[in-house]
Every structure is written in structure tokens, then in C-alpha cells.
Amino acid sequence: MRLRSFLDAMLRRSRLERRMDAEIRFHLESYRDDLMRQGVPRDEAMRRARLEFGGIGTSKEQCREARGLRWPSEVSQDVRYGLRSLRKSPGFTAVALLTLALGIGANTAIFSVLRAVVLRPLPYPDPARLVIIREQDTHGNSFSVTWPDFVDWRGQSRSFAAMAAYSPARLLLTGVERPALLNAAHVSASYFPLLGVKAELGRTFVSAEDSAGAGFVTVLSDALWRSAFGADPGIVGRTVVLSGSAYAVIGVVEPYLSRGGPVDAYLPVGLRAGDPSFNNRGAHGSMHVLARLVPGTSFGGARASLDTVMARLEKQFPASNAGHRTYMVPLTDSMTGELRRVFYVLLAAVSLVLLIACVNVANLLLARAADRQKEIAVRASLGASRGRIARQMMVESLLLAMAGGVAGVACGAALLGPLIHFAPQQIPRLDTVRIDPGVLAFSLAISLATGVLFGLAPALQVMRTDGNGALKEGSRNSTGSRSRSRLRAGLIVTEVMFATVLLTASMLLLRSLGAALAVDPGFRAGHLAALDVTLLGAKYEPAAAGHQFLAEASRELAAIPGVEAVGAAACPPLQKDCGDYWYEVPGRTHFTPGNADDSLFNIVGSGYFAAIGATVLQGREFNSSDITGAPPVAIINETLARKWWPRDSPVGWQVKFGGPGEKGPLYEIVGVVRDVNREGLDAPPEPEIFLAAAQARVGRLAFLVRSSLSPLEVVSLARRVLHRLDKDLAVRSAVVTQTMSQSLAERKFTTALLAAFGALALTLAGVGIFGVIAYQAAQQTHEIGIRKALGARTSDIVGMYSRRAAVLVMSGTLLGVLCSLASSRLLATMLFGVKPWDWLTLAAAVSILTALGLAAGYIPARRAGRLDAMAALRQE
């Protein structure tokens, strides 16, 4: 019954108030009428009735309290009063809202990206149980899985509900309006059921298609089906031409998410069964394993059980499996990779910006509370408790925070577009970033948290305020005023500390970016264009056909007016994840169990190094004599040469390709070339071996064309030449200078954001210092007047306040440096060419903040020093 009365009162409050008024009026009038019947005059009777009954307001409060409605009523009053109070101070409200909107908006935008890219579960059933498995050696180097090992894992392990193998490939789609180079994958039949993916049309693969004799069938991705075939519902059963072979389309599915980009077409793994290396346990190509853990099985337990299987295989096949163990990582981690750490660092940075904004707003509220101390004292003298007044201050803070939250969501939505536009496009699921209910809940939570955070200081200060002292003259110099000054100074020190951490981090990343940009890539990127083609299909099946195309294309491209040099390579500069494999240098290295040396490898044409401007340090470049039938030759880079021939020349030595148990060919080293950066400007050079294109099977090629013309002009002309030679070629073009810039896209993105946050933190810190010194000077106007009347010079007043600013700044920067050193490990993996504890960067950050702080403190100090003594005394 009491709950019903409470809910009725809450939902029908106006009716309750009318009923209370009527009831109180009834009791008053009844008592008045009783007195009048006793002969008391009407006015006197009414006066005595009111005295006897007590205060009407008090009676109402007692009634509300009995019904449990006192606190909602008081909060409602506080909200209305807070709104009027904020409306009466438009300048303060606007500054506070702007500060909060920037802090909350930046947090909302960054969290939106973090949620979509890192935190949102993958669109598969129970994605937490999905893992990627590879093999690794005793040094922790991971590599791909062989099909025989996969079959043994699948048959002998009991920790996995299902396992699937997949191997990336590239296919050329022809027979459509525009030939296209596809990202494809050979997958086992268990692949789609494991992911819980069902065909939108048709079917997926069956177990019989995992073995030799599998038909030429393909499953298309939904995106390719729509873009190349117009979402034709009759696609199932049609034939498509992939790399010159006809494949029957058996189904359409949603593509599997991966950092390498969406997969366009899937082929049965059985089509690779005819490849001799496919069933070779020692030939690690490009196969990976996707697995689903059995419910209740831990990650560590599953890996341990698979290592047990690997130990049995090591005993059974020591030549190929000695020292091999498993490398396992959750699928989500494989998707996000280093992005997880990057976005968490960005979220931590933007949270510091919000904390700095909260400190500034708290200082504004403290100043406002100090200006309202007489008002607060009057309210206390009229009966308001300190708790009630503190609650009023908290309500105003929360109102301000919620308004700032609304403005922050709008600001975050506005920032989201530019943020996505400038983000590296290789970030997965970037197209799913949006302001959704989860992001709105996050913004609401941080709005409430910030309201409590910056409202706590003035509320606690009010709790300690001496009401009697506040009503007296000269209360500005009271203990409460000094306490407020110390609190505001402490907040500024905290603000400067956070700003120091952010500024140091942003400067470290700026220095890292500068170091990466200053790296010599080992070639000249200017006036260099790249045209990427893939020679696939029956017409290029004989190796000689590929060699002939390479020679004709190089000759035709060199004939374009303005072209100075032409080269070709399977893996052009700055092309990541292009290929690596084991090698051996007879007489210098040999395989040991679980420990084999690996190197990047490349296939290049004659004239390649001259075309890109790379320097041949020893020996020679490939020439026209390095052809099929001639002794196989190789060129190595200087990193590999330094590793095995630190004091003598490697020219004349031999190198062998192949892993444990493989019989690879021997290549004579005929030259050493300067390191050509292939993994990215911010990656250390790795060993690389170059083979002559005329002695190898040519599949993928990138023609590097150097000319005196604009690279874009050359690309247009070169496309025509290549299509004239083969109309079905899919050509991808790039300007190498742009490729070089894009290789640092993630670093530039992170650095730009942290630099922006650092600049914002610096600005807010400067504003905060300015506000504190200006407020102190305004509160001590009378004291300044007395000092000047007693002979103090302008420089003395300026020096006094400047010293205060200097103490605040130096204290904050010292704490900030300590915090930066303590948190340096968070940035360690994101830095290049600079240490997390780089003293030059720390000194620069401290110098910038100190200069800004002194400048921000000097302006109000100078203004205070110029006050006229008599005017200052009269003002009080």
C-alpha cells in the first residue's frame, strides 16, 4: 500500500499537492470555526488557528517526508534552481560546456572506433572459441602449416570441436566487363560450418572436395556476386573463368573477415592435392588453420594438447618436425593485431584530455562557489544544511555534465567523419563505425562520471565553509579562501601533470615518425610508377610464356617517350607480406632441429636495381645471360651478407632454398645489393635473396617505370601498353611516393591524433594556469592595493604571481615526467628510432610546458601589477 501511495504521488504529484492544500485548508478552517463559535473574532480566530496548526510549508514537508517524497521534491527544486543559476551565468556556462564538449566528444569518437574495430564480437557464433593456429620453432618464429600436419592435428587432438585449413591465393577473373584480380582462398570443407556461415545461395564444399579429384568449383563472396554479376539469382550453376580455367559456381556466402582484406572467391583445397609440395610434410607454403575450441576447454589447455600431438609427430618425422610446436592466437587478436594496443593508448590519451577538461571545469566551479559564498551563507542561516547546499552544487555540476554530454555526442558525431576518412583503410570493420546505443551509453556514463568528478571539489569545499565567516567583511582572506586556493593550486598541478604525460607521448611519436621518414629506403622513389600484374591461366602455364611476356613488356614500356628505365619484380619495394622461406648456405649454415634460418625472397628481372636506383655493392646485377638452362644465380642484400660474411665477400658462394627435408636447388651468389626496404620504412631491414626472373616461374609481377614525366602520365601510357599485349590483364597501378607515404599510414594516424590531444591538453593547461592566477589576483585586489600603498613596485607584484605560476608548473611537470617514465612501456612497441625514456624529448616537453605556464601566469600577473593602489583600496 505504501509503495502504491509512493508511485501515485510520484506520477500524479500535482494532484497530491492540491489534495494536501485542500486538507490543510480544511483543518485550518475547521479550527477557526470552532474558535469563532466560542466568540473569538474571525481575524483573531484565523491567526490563532495558524499559530496552533504550525507553518503550512513545514506541514507540507512533513507530509511529503511521511510519503517518502521529500528527496524527489528537493531534487526537483535543486534542478530548477540549478537551471536558473546556469542561465544567469551565460559566460561561465558557455566556457564549461565547450570544454566538456571537446573532452567528451573526443572520447566518444575514439570509443566508437575502438568498439567497432576491437571490442565488437566477430559476426560468428561464439567467436571467443575461434583460434588461428600456426607452427613455430624453438626461437618462437611462427610459420605456416603443412597439409599432413593439419590432418594429424584434426585426427589426434580432442580439444577442438572443429578444424579447417585455408590458404590464400590470387586469381584473375575474366569473361566479365572488366577483368579483376581477386583475393581468393583454398579452404577445406569444414571451413564454413566451423564459422557458422551458411550459403546465401547454393551450397558450400563437401568433404569429398578435400581430396584429389575435386571438381573445378567455386564459392563466390556476396560482394563479388553483387559487383561483378549484378546479384544475379541464377549465378549458381553458371561457369566463371578464373585464371584461365572454368569453374562452376556452387554457392554465394558472406566473406570471412581478415586484416588482409575480404576474400572474393573460395576454391576447394583438394584442387591443390596434385601439387607435390602439398603433401610434403616439410614444405611449408601458405596454409593456416582455423579452429573452434571445445566448450569448457581453456586456451592454454588446447595449446598444450596440440603440443602433445606435435611431440609425437616430432618422434615420428624428425627430419621435418624436429623442434616444432604450435603457435595459437584468438581469432579476434589476429584480426586486430597491434591495433588493439594503439586504440587503447589513444583512448587513454583522450581520457587524460577529458580529465584535464574536468580539472578546468572544477576550477571554474570553485571560483563560482567562492563568488557565491555569501549567498550560500544566507541559505545556511535560513536553515539549509551543509549537505543540502552541497547537493545543490552537485546537481548543478551534473546538469552541466549532462548538457556537456549532449554537446559531446554531437561533437563526437561531427569528428567521426574526418576520423574515419583519415584512418588507414586497412583497418578491419572501419565501415561499421557509428554512434550506436553502446556508444551513447558510454557517453552517458562518462558524462555522469565527469559531473561527479568536477562537482566533488566545490561540494566538499561548501561542506567545510564557515557560514558566519562568509557573512563578515574581509572574508576573502579567511581560512576557507586559503583552503580554496590550495585546492585550486592542487588541481592545476594535476592538470599540468596530465598535460606533461600527453605532450611527452605525442612528442615521442612525432620523433618516431620523423625517424621513419628519414630512413633511407635503399631506392629512389621520385618519378617512379609501379604497375602490378598477375600472369595466370593456361597461356602462361609454360615458364617460357611468362619470360617472353616479361621481355616484350619491358621492351615496350622502355619505348614510351620520357621513360628512362624499366624493371620488374615479384615483390616491389615496401610490399609487405610478399614471401619468405627457409634457406641454407652450404659451409656456413645448416638446419638443426627446430632452428632454421629464413629470408625474404624475391624474383626480379634484369635492370630492376638500376630502374629503382638501388646500389649494387659487390659483384653484378642480373643480365641477359641469366636465363633458363644457365647456372642458377642469386643476389643477396647487405643484411644477409653481413650476417654470414662480415669480413669477406659472399660472391661465388652458394645458397639453397628449402626447408628441412626439402631438396632445393643451389644458386650461386653473383652480387650484393644495398638493402631495399620492403616491410615498411619503420621496420628494420631483413635478409633478402633475389632470383633471376628468367630462371624462375613468373606469376605476379610489378613493373617499375622511371621517367622524366609525371608518374600519373606514365601509368596511363603503361596501362595501354600492357593491355595491348594482353587485353585480359588486371593492372593495379601506384605512384611509389604515395606507396611510401601509405606504408606509414597507421603511424601517421596515431601520431596525428596524439599530437592533437597533446595540443589540446597544452591549451587547456595554459587556460587553467591563467584562470588560477587571474582569480587569485582578483581575490587579493585589496591586498595588492595595500602593498602598493606601502611602496611595492609593479615588478614585485608581477614577480610574486609569476613565482606562484612557476611553482605550479614545475611541480606538475616533475610529477608528469615521473608518470611518463612509469608508463613508458605502453608506448615502447609504437616507437621507432627513439627510446621511451628519451631525455631530449622529456626536456623539450618540460620546456614547452614551463614556457607556456609562465606566459599564462605572466599575463594576469602583469595586469595585477598595473592596478592603481587607491582604486584597489576603494574597490574593497
Coordinates of N, CA and C in Angstrom, one line a residue, residues 461-575:
Q461 N 34.1 21.6 -0.7 CA 34.5 22.9 -0.2 C 33.4 23.6 0.5
V462 N 32.2 23.4 0.0 CA 31.0 24.0 0.7 C 30.8 23.4 2.0
M463 N 31.0 22.1 2.1 CA 30.8 21.4 3.4 C 31.7 21.9 4.5
R464 N 32.9 22.5 4.1 CA 33.9 23.0 5.0 C 33.7 24.5 5.2
T465 N 32.8 25.2 4.5 CA 32.7 26.6 4.6 C 32.1 27.1 5.9
D466 N 32.7 28.1 6.5 CA 32.2 28.7 7.7 C 31.2 29.8 7.3
G467 N 29.9 29.5 7.6 CA 28.9 30.4 7.1 C 29.0 31.8 7.8
N468 N 29.3 31.8 9.1 CA 29.4 33.1 9.8 C 30.5 33.9 9.3
G469 N 31.7 33.3 9.0 CA 32.8 34.0 8.5 C 32.5 34.5 7.1
A470 N 31.8 33.8 6.3 CA 31.5 34.3 5.0 C 30.6 35.5 4.9
L471 N 29.8 35.8 6.0 CA 29.0 37.0 6.1 C 29.7 38.2 6.6
K472 N 30.9 37.9 7.1 CA 31.7 39.1 7.6 C 32.5 39.8 6.6
E473 N 32.8 41.0 6.8 CA 33.6 41.8 5.9 C 35.0 41.1 5.8
G474 N 35.6 41.2 4.6 CA 37.0 40.7 4.5 C 37.1 39.2 4.5
S475 N 36.0 38.5 4.3 CA 36.1 37.0 4.3 C 36.9 36.5 3.2
R476 N 37.3 37.3 2.2 CA 38.1 36.8 1.1 C 39.5 36.3 1.7
N477 N 39.9 36.8 2.8 CA 41.2 36.4 3.3 C 41.0 35.4 4.4
S478 N 39.9 34.8 4.5 CA 39.6 33.8 5.6 C 40.3 32.5 5.3
T479 N 40.3 31.6 6.3 CA 40.9 30.3 6.1 C 40.2 29.5 5.0
G480 N 38.9 29.7 4.8 CA 38.2 29.0 3.7 C 38.7 29.4 2.4
S481 N 39.0 30.7 2.2 CA 39.6 31.2 1.0 C 40.9 30.6 0.7
R482 N 41.8 30.6 1.8 CA 43.1 30.0 1.6 C 43.0 28.5 1.2
S483 N 42.0 27.8 1.8 CA 41.8 26.4 1.5 C 41.4 26.2 0.1
R484 N 40.5 27.1 -0.4 CA 40.1 27.0 -1.8 C 41.3 27.3 -2.7
S485 N 42.2 28.2 -2.4 CA 43.3 28.5 -3.2 C 44.3 27.3 -3.3
R486 N 44.4 26.6 -2.1 CA 45.3 25.4 -2.1 C 44.7 24.3 -3.0
L487 N 43.3 24.1 -2.9 CA 42.7 23.1 -3.7 C 42.8 23.4 -5.2
R488 N 42.6 24.7 -5.5 CA 42.7 25.1 -6.9 C 44.1 24.9 -7.4
A489 N 45.1 25.2 -6.6 CA 46.5 25.0 -7.0 C 46.8 23.5 -7.2
G490 N 46.2 22.7 -6.3 CA 46.4 21.2 -6.4 C 45.8 20.7 -7.7
L491 N 44.7 21.2 -8.1 CA 44.0 20.8 -9.3 C 44.9 21.2 -10.5
I492 N 45.5 22.4 -10.5 CA 46.3 22.9 -11.6 C 47.6 22.0 -11.7
V493 N 48.2 21.6 -10.6 CA 49.3 20.7 -10.6 C 48.9 19.4 -11.3
T494 N 47.8 18.9 -10.9 CA 47.3 17.7 -11.6 C 47.1 17.8 -13.1
E495 N 46.5 19.0 -13.4 CA 46.3 19.3 -14.8 C 47.6 19.3 -15.6
V496 N 48.6 20.0 -15.1 CA 49.9 20.1 -15.7 C 50.6 18.7 -15.8
M497 N 50.4 17.9 -14.8 CA 50.9 16.6 -14.8 C 50.4 15.8 -16.0
F498 N 49.1 15.8 -16.1 CA 48.4 15.0 -17.2 C 48.9 15.6 -18.6
A499 N 49.0 16.9 -18.7 CA 49.4 17.6 -19.9 C 50.8 17.2 -20.3
T500 N 51.7 17.0 -19.2 CA 53.1 16.6 -19.5 C 53.1 15.2 -20.0
V501 N 52.3 14.3 -19.5 CA 52.3 12.9 -20.0 C 51.9 12.9 -21.4
L502 N 50.8 13.6 -21.7 CA 50.3 13.6 -23.1 C 51.3 14.3 -24.1
L503 N 51.8 15.4 -23.7 CA 52.8 16.1 -24.5 C 54.0 15.3 -24.8
T504 N 54.5 14.6 -23.8 CA 55.7 13.7 -23.9 C 55.4 12.6 -24.9
A505 N 54.2 12.0 -24.7 CA 53.9 10.8 -25.6 C 53.7 11.3 -27.0
S506 N 53.1 12.4 -27.3 CA 52.9 12.9 -28.6 C 54.2 13.3 -29.2
M507 N 55.1 13.9 -28.5 CA 56.4 14.3 -29.0 C 57.3 13.0 -29.3
L508 N 57.2 12.0 -28.5 CA 57.9 10.7 -28.8 C 57.4 10.1 -30.1
L509 N 56.1 10.2 -30.3 CA 55.6 9.6 -31.6 C 56.0 10.5 -32.8
L510 N 56.0 11.8 -32.5 CA 56.4 12.7 -33.6 C 57.9 12.5 -34.0
R511 N 58.7 12.3 -33.0 CA 60.1 11.9 -33.2 C 60.3 10.6 -34.0
S512 N 59.4 9.6 -33.6 CA 59.4 8.3 -34.2 C 59.0 8.5 -35.7
L513 N 58.0 9.3 -36.0 CA 57.6 9.5 -37.3 C 58.7 10.2 -38.1
G514 N 59.3 11.1 -37.5 CA 60.5 11.8 -38.2 C 61.6 10.8 -38.5
A515 N 61.9 9.9 -37.5 CA 62.9 9.0 -37.7 C 62.6 8.0 -38.9
A516 N 61.3 7.6 -39.0 CA 60.8 6.7 -40.0 C 60.9 7.4 -41.4
L517 N 60.5 8.7 -41.4 CA 60.6 9.4 -42.7 C 62.0 9.7 -43.1
A518 N 62.9 9.7 -42.2 CA 64.3 10.0 -42.5 C 65.1 8.7 -42.9
V519 N 64.4 7.5 -42.8 CA 65.1 6.3 -43.2 C 65.3 6.3 -44.7
D520 N 66.5 5.9 -45.0 CA 66.9 5.7 -46.4 C 66.3 4.4 -46.9
P521 N 65.3 4.4 -47.8 CA 64.7 3.2 -48.2 C 65.5 2.3 -49.1
G522 N 66.7 2.8 -49.6 CA 67.5 2.0 -50.4 C 67.2 2.1 -51.9
F523 N 66.3 3.0 -52.2 CA 66.0 3.2 -53.6 C 65.5 4.7 -53.8
R524 N 65.3 5.1 -55.0 CA 64.8 6.5 -55.3 C 63.4 6.4 -55.7
A525 N 62.5 7.0 -54.9 CA 61.1 6.8 -55.1 C 60.5 7.9 -56.1
G526 N 61.2 9.0 -56.3 CA 60.7 10.0 -57.1 C 60.7 9.6 -58.6
H527 N 59.6 10.0 -59.2 CA 59.3 9.8 -60.7 C 59.3 8.3 -61.0
L528 N 58.8 7.5 -60.0 CA 58.8 6.0 -60.2 C 57.3 5.6 -60.0
A529 N 56.9 4.9 -61.0 CA 55.5 4.3 -61.0 C 55.6 2.8 -61.0
A530 N 54.6 2.2 -60.4 CA 54.5 0.7 -60.3 C 53.2 0.3 -60.9
L531 N 53.3 -0.8 -61.7 CA 52.1 -1.4 -62.3 C 52.2 -2.9 -62.0
D532 N 51.2 -3.3 -61.2 CA 51.2 -4.7 -60.7 C 50.3 -5.5 -61.6
V533 N 50.8 -6.6 -62.1 CA 50.0 -7.6 -63.0 C 50.3 -9.0 -62.5
T534 N 49.3 -9.9 -62.8 CA 49.5 -11.3 -62.4 C 49.3 -12.1 -63.7
L535 N 50.3 -12.9 -64.0 CA 50.3 -13.8 -65.2 C 49.7 -15.1 -64.8
L536 N 48.4 -15.3 -65.0 CA 47.7 -16.5 -64.6 C 47.0 -17.1 -65.8
G537 N 46.8 -18.4 -65.7 CA 46.0 -19.1 -66.8 C 46.9 -20.0 -67.6
A538 N 46.2 -20.7 -68.5 CA 46.8 -21.7 -69.4 C 47.9 -21.1 -70.3
K539 N 47.6 -19.9 -70.8 CA 48.6 -19.3 -71.7 C 49.9 -18.9 -71.1
Y540 N 50.0 -18.8 -69.7 CA 51.2 -18.5 -69.1 C 51.7 -19.8 -68.3
E541 N 51.1 -20.9 -68.5 CA 51.5 -22.1 -67.8 C 52.9 -22.5 -68.1
P542 N 53.4 -22.5 -69.4 CA 54.8 -22.8 -69.6 C 55.6 -21.6 -69.1
A543 N 56.7 -21.9 -68.4 CA 57.5 -20.8 -67.9 C 58.0 -19.9 -68.9
A544 N 58.3 -20.4 -70.1 CA 58.8 -19.6 -71.2 C 57.8 -18.6 -71.7
A545 N 56.5 -18.8 -71.5 CA 55.5 -17.8 -71.9 C 55.6 -16.6 -71.0
G546 N 55.8 -16.9 -69.7 CA 55.9 -15.7 -68.8 C 57.2 -15.0 -69.1
H547 N 58.3 -15.7 -69.4 CA 59.6 -15.0 -69.7 C 59.4 -14.1 -71.0
Q548 N 58.7 -14.6 -71.9 CA 58.5 -13.9 -73.2 C 57.7 -12.6 -72.9
F549 N 56.6 -12.7 -72.1 CA 55.8 -11.6 -71.8 C 56.6 -10.5 -71.1
L550 N 57.5 -11.0 -70.1 CA 58.3 -10.0 -69.4 C 59.2 -9.3 -70.3
A551 N 59.9 -10.0 -71.2 CA 60.8 -9.3 -72.1 C 60.1 -8.4 -73.1
E552 N 58.9 -8.8 -73.6 CA 58.2 -7.9 -74.5 C 57.6 -6.7 -73.8
A553 N 57.1 -6.9 -72.6 CA 56.5 -5.7 -71.8 C 57.6 -4.8 -71.5
S554 N 58.7 -5.3 -71.0 CA 59.9 -4.4 -70.6 C 60.3 -3.6 -71.8
R555 N 60.4 -4.2 -73.0 CA 60.9 -3.5 -74.2 C 59.8 -2.4 -74.6
E556 N 58.5 -2.8 -74.6 CA 57.5 -1.8 -75.0 C 57.4 -0.7 -74.0
L557 N 57.5 -1.0 -72.7 CA 57.4 0.1 -71.7 C 58.6 1.1 -71.8
A558 N 59.8 0.5 -72.1 CA 61.0 1.3 -72.3 C 60.9 2.2 -73.5
A559 N 60.1 1.9 -74.5 CA 59.9 2.7 -75.7 C 59.0 3.9 -75.5
I560 N 58.3 4.0 -74.4 CA 57.4 5.1 -74.1 C 58.3 6.4 -74.0
P561 N 57.9 7.4 -74.7 CA 58.7 8.7 -74.6 C 58.8 9.2 -73.2
G562 N 60.0 9.5 -72.8 CA 60.3 10.0 -71.4 C 60.7 9.0 -70.4
V563 N 60.5 7.7 -70.8 CA 60.8 6.6 -69.9 C 62.3 6.4 -69.9
E564 N 62.9 6.4 -68.7 CA 64.4 6.3 -68.5 C 64.8 4.8 -68.2
A565 N 64.0 4.1 -67.5 CA 64.4 2.7 -67.1 C 63.2 1.9 -66.7
V566 N 63.3 0.6 -66.9 CA 62.1 -0.3 -66.6 C 62.7 -1.5 -65.9
G567 N 62.1 -1.9 -64.8 CA 62.5 -3.1 -64.1 C 61.2 -3.8 -63.6
A568 N 61.4 -5.1 -63.3 CA 60.2 -5.9 -62.8 C 60.6 -6.7 -61.6
A569 N 59.7 -6.9 -60.7 CA 59.9 -7.7 -59.5 C 58.6 -8.3 -59.0
A570 N 58.7 -9.5 -58.5 CA 57.6 -10.1 -57.9 C 57.1 -9.4 -56.6
C571 N 58.1 -8.8 -55.9 CA 57.8 -8.1 -54.7 C 58.5 -6.7 -54.8
P572 N 57.8 -5.7 -55.2 CA 58.4 -4.4 -55.3 C 58.7 -3.8 -53.9
P573 N 59.4 -2.7 -53.8 CA 59.7 -2.1 -52.6 C 58.4 -1.7 -51.8
L574 N 58.6 -1.9 -50.4 CA 57.5 -1.5 -49.5 C 56.3 -2.4 -49.6
Q575 N 56.4 -3.6 -50.3 CA 55.3 -4.5 -50.4 C 55.4 -5.5 -49.3

